[in-house]
Short mmCIF file of C-alpha atoms in Angstrom, two decimals:
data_model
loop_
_atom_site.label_atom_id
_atom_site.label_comp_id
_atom_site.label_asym_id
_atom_site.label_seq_id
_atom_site.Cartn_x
_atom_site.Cartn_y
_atom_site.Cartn_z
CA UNK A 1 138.87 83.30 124.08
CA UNK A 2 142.51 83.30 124.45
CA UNK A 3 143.23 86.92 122.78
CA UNK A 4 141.57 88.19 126.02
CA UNK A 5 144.22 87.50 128.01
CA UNK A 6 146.30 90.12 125.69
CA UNK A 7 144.21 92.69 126.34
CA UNK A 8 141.99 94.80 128.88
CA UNK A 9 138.27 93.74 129.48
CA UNK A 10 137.05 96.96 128.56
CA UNK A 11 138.70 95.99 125.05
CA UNK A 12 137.16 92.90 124.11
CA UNK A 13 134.18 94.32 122.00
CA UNK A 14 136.23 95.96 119.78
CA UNK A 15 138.98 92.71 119.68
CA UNK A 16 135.11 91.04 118.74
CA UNK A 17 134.85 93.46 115.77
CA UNK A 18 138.33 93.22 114.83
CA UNK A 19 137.77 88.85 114.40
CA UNK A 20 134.87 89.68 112.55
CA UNK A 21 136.36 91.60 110.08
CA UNK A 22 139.40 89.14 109.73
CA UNK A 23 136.96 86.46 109.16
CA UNK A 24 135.07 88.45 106.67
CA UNK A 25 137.98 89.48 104.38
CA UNK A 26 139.35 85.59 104.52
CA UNK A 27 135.73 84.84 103.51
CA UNK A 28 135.16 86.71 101.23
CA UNK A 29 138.40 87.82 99.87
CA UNK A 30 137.88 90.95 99.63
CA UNK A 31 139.33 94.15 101.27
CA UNK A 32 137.29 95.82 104.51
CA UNK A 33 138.35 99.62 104.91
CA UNK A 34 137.49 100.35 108.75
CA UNK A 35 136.76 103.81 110.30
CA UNK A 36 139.14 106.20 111.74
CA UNK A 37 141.22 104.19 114.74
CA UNK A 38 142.90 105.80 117.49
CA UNK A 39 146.42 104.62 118.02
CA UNK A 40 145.76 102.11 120.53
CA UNK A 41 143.18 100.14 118.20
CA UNK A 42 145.18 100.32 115.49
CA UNK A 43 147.83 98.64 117.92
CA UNK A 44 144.99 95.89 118.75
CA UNK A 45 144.04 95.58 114.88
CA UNK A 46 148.05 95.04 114.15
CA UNK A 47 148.24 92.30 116.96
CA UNK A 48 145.07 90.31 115.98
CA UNK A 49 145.58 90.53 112.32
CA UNK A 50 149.59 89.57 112.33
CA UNK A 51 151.50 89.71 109.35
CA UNK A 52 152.00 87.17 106.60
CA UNK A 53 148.82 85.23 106.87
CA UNK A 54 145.85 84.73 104.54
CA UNK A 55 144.78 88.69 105.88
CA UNK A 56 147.03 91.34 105.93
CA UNK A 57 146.65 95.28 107.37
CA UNK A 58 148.02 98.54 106.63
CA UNK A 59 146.87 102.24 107.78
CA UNK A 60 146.83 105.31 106.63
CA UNK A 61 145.59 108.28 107.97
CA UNK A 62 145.93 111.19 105.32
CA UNK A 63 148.91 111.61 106.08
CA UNK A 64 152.12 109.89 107.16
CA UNK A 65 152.16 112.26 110.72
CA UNK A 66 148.49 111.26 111.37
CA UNK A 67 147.35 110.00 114.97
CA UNK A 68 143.97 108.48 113.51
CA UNK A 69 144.13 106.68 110.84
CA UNK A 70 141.77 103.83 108.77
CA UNK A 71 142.71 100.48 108.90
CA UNK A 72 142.42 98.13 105.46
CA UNK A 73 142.34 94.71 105.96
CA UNK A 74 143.02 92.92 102.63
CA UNK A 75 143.91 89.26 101.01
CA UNK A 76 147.78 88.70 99.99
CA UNK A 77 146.58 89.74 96.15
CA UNK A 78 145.51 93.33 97.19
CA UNK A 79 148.11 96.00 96.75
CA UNK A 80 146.78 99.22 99.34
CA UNK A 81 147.32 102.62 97.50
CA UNK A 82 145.94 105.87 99.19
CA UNK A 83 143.25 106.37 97.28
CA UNK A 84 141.92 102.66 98.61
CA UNK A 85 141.57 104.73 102.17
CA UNK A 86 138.87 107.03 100.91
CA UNK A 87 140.08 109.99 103.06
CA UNK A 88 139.07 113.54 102.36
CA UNK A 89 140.83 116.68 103.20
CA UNK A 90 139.14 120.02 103.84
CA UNK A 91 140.55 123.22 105.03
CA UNK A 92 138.09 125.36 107.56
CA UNK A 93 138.18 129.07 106.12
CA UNK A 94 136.82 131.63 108.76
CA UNK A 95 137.66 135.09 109.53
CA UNK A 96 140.87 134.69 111.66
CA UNK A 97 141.53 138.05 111.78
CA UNK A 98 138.10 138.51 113.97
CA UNK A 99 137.54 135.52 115.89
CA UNK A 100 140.02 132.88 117.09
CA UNK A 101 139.02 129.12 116.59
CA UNK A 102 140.86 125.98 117.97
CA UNK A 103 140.92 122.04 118.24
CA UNK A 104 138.39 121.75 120.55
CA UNK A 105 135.89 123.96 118.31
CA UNK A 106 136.42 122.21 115.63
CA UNK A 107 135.73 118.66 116.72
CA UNK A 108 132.87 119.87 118.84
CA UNK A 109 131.20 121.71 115.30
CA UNK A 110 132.21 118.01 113.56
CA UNK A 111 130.33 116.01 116.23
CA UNK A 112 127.46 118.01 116.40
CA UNK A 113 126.51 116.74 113.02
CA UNK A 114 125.46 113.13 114.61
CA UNK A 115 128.13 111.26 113.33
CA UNK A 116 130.68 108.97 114.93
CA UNK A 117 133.98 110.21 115.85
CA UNK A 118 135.37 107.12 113.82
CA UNK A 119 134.22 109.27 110.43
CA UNK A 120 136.68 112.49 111.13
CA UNK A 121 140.60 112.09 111.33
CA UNK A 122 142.91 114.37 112.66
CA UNK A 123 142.26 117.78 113.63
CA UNK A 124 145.21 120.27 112.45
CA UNK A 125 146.05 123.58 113.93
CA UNK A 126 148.68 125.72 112.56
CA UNK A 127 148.45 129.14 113.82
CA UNK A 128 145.18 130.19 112.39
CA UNK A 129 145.54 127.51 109.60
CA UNK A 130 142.96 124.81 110.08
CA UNK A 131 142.30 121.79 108.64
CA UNK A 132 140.49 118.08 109.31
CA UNK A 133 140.37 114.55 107.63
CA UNK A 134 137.41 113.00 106.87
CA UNK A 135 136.00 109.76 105.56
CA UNK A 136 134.81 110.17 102.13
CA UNK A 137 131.56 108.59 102.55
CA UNK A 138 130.59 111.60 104.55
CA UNK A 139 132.35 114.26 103.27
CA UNK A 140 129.41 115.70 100.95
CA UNK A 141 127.29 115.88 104.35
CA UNK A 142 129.67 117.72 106.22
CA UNK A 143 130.97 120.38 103.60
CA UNK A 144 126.89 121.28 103.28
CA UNK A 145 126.18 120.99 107.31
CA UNK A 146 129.02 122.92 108.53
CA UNK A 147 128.51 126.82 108.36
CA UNK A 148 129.46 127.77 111.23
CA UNK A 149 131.75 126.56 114.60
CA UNK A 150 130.85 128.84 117.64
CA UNK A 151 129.46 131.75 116.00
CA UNK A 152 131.98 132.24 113.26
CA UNK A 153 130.53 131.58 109.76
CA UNK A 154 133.54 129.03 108.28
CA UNK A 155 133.25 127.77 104.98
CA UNK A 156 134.75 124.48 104.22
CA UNK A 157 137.56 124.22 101.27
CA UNK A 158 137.99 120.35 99.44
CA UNK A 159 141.84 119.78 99.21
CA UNK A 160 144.06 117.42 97.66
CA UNK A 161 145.99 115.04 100.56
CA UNK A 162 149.29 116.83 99.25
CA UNK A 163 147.84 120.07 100.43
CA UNK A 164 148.25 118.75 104.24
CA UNK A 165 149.73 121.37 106.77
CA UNK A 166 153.01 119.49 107.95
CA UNK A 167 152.23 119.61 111.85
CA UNK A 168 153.95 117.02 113.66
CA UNK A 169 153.20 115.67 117.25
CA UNK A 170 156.68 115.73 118.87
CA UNK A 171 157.11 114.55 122.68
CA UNK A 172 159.82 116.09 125.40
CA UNK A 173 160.58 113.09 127.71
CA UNK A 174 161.68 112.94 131.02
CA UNK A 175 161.89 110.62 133.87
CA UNK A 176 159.56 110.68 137.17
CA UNK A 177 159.50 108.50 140.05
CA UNK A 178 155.57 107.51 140.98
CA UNK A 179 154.33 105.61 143.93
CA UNK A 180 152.28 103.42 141.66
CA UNK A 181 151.12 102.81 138.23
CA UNK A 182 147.94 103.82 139.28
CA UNK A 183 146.53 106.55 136.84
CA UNK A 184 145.74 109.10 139.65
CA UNK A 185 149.21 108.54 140.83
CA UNK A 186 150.96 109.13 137.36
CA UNK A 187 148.74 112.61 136.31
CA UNK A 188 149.75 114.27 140.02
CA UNK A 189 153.37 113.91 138.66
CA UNK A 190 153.21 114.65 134.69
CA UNK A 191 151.30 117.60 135.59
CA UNK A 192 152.13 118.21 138.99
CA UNK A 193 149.15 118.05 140.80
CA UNK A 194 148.14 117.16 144.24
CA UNK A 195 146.59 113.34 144.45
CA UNK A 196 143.66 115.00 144.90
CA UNK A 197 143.08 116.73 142.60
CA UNK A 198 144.11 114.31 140.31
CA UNK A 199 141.68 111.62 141.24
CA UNK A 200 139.01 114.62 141.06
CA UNK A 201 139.99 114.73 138.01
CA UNK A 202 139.35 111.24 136.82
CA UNK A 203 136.37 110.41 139.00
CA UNK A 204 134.13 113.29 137.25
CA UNK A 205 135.22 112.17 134.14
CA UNK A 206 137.87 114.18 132.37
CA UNK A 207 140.78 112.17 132.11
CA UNK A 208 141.09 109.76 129.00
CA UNK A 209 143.24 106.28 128.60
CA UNK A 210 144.20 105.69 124.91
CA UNK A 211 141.26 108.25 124.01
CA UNK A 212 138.62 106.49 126.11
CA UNK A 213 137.08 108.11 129.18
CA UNK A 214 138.56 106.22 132.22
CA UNK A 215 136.47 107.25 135.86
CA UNK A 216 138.48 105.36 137.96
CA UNK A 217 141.62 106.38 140.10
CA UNK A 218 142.95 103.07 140.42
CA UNK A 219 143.48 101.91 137.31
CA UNK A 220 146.73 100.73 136.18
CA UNK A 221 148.37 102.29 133.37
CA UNK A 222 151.27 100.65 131.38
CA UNK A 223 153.77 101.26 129.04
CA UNK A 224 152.71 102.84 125.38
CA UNK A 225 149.19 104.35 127.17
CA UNK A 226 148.30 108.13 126.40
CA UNK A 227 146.79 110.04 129.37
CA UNK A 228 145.10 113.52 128.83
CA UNK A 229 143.68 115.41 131.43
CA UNK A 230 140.70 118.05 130.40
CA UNK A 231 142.73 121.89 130.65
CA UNK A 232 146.26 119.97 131.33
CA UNK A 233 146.79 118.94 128.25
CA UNK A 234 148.53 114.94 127.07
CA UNK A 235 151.13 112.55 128.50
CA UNK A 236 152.43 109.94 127.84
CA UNK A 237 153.63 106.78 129.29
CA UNK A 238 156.54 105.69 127.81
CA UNK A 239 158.43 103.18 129.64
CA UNK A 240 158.86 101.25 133.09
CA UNK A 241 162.23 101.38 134.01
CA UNK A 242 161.40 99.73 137.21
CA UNK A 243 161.32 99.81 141.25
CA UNK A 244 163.76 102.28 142.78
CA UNK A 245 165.23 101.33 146.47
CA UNK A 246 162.56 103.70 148.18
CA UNK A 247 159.81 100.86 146.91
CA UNK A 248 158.58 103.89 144.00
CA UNK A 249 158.52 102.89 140.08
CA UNK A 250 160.41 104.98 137.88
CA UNK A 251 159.06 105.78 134.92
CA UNK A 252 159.81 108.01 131.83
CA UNK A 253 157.27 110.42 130.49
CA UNK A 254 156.36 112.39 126.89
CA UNK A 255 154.58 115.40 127.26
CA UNK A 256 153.31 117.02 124.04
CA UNK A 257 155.21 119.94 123.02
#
């Protein structure tokens, strides 16, 4: 299929989906409101689906700062408002002033409950204030199977979308030179590691590509891809500015601030 060639291998399921979907709005026409993407699918929806044809696609996420958000594909006719995204927003209430909860709590508690990580939006953390997104076909099950993360007892509050905490990702860049755009290469410079430690790192698993698990040292990264390393935190790739005279690439960097 020629949109292959666009794309990585380990992408073509999903570009599979994405046709499908096309074809099944300009067959039916008729909106389709996906799951939660990450931003890389949405950036694989955007290319597949175009602009101006017989299917068009916006996202939204909850809110206009969100990292995941739900794609709706739609015929020329439709006009997306938010309520067409069927997101809901709930606050976690817990006893902050006795236990401390995080990101990584949170999510864990979410996908404990069997569900795909496509139903739940962005987790977001603002000092002790926390709050998720999630799709609305689900949100009844999760408000009554969620009593507790870790072994605080949280209760979960329904809120408006205009009652989002304004947390914004923000990135510091800077410019490295690498030896190759090999992903063990680029996390022992954003985080200064030694090689080998870095490809320890992806070979047992806990370094993601565009939030998918990627176990392989050599594999070559390029510009717009997000790397997180497990207790290092998220980088990302921002731009090849080319080959320096000492046969290195220079690259610039984001790092999450």
């Amino acid at each position: 299929m020629e949109w292959y060639q666009h794309f990585r291998q380990e992408e073509r399921p999903f570009i599979d989906q994405v046709l499908e979907w096309k074809e099944m709005v300009s067959r039916q026409y008729a909106p389709k409101l996906t799951d939660f993407l990450d931003p890389r699918e949405q950036q694989i929806v955007q290319s597949l689906i175009g602009s101006g044809g017989d299917v068009r696609v916006s996202f939204f996420g909850g809110a206009s700062f969100a990292e995941r958000k739900r794609g709706l594909l739609y015929p020329p006719y439709f006009a997306p408002e938010e309520n067409d995204y069927e997101i809901a927003l709930f606050a976690v209430r817990y006893p902050a002033k006795f236990v401390s909860l995080g990101h990584r709590d949170v999510l864990g508690a979410l996908m404990s409950l069997g569900l795909r990580r496509g139903k739940f939006g962005d987790v977001l953390v603002q000092g002790s204030d926390i709050q998720f997104f999630a799709a609305a076909e689900v949100a009844d099950y999760v408000r009554l199977h969620i009593e507790a993360i870790g072994k605080a007892p949280v209760a979960l509050e329904p809120l408006p979308l205009s009652a989002v905490l304004p947390v914004e990702e923000r990135w510091q860049e800077g410019t490295v030179t690498v030896s190759s755009l090999r992903l063990d290469a680029l996390l022992a410079q954003a985080f200064r590691l030694a090689r080998e430690k870095a490809r320890a790192l992806v070979e047992n698993g806990l370094v993601k590509v565009n939030w998918k698990v990627v176990d392989k040292p050599d594999f070559l990264c390029g510009p717009g891809d997000v790397l997180s390393a497990r207790g290092f935190g998220r980088c990302k790739l921002m731009a090849v500015e080319g080959p320096t005279k000492k046969e290195r690439w220079l690259v610039r960097i984001g790092w999450q601030k």
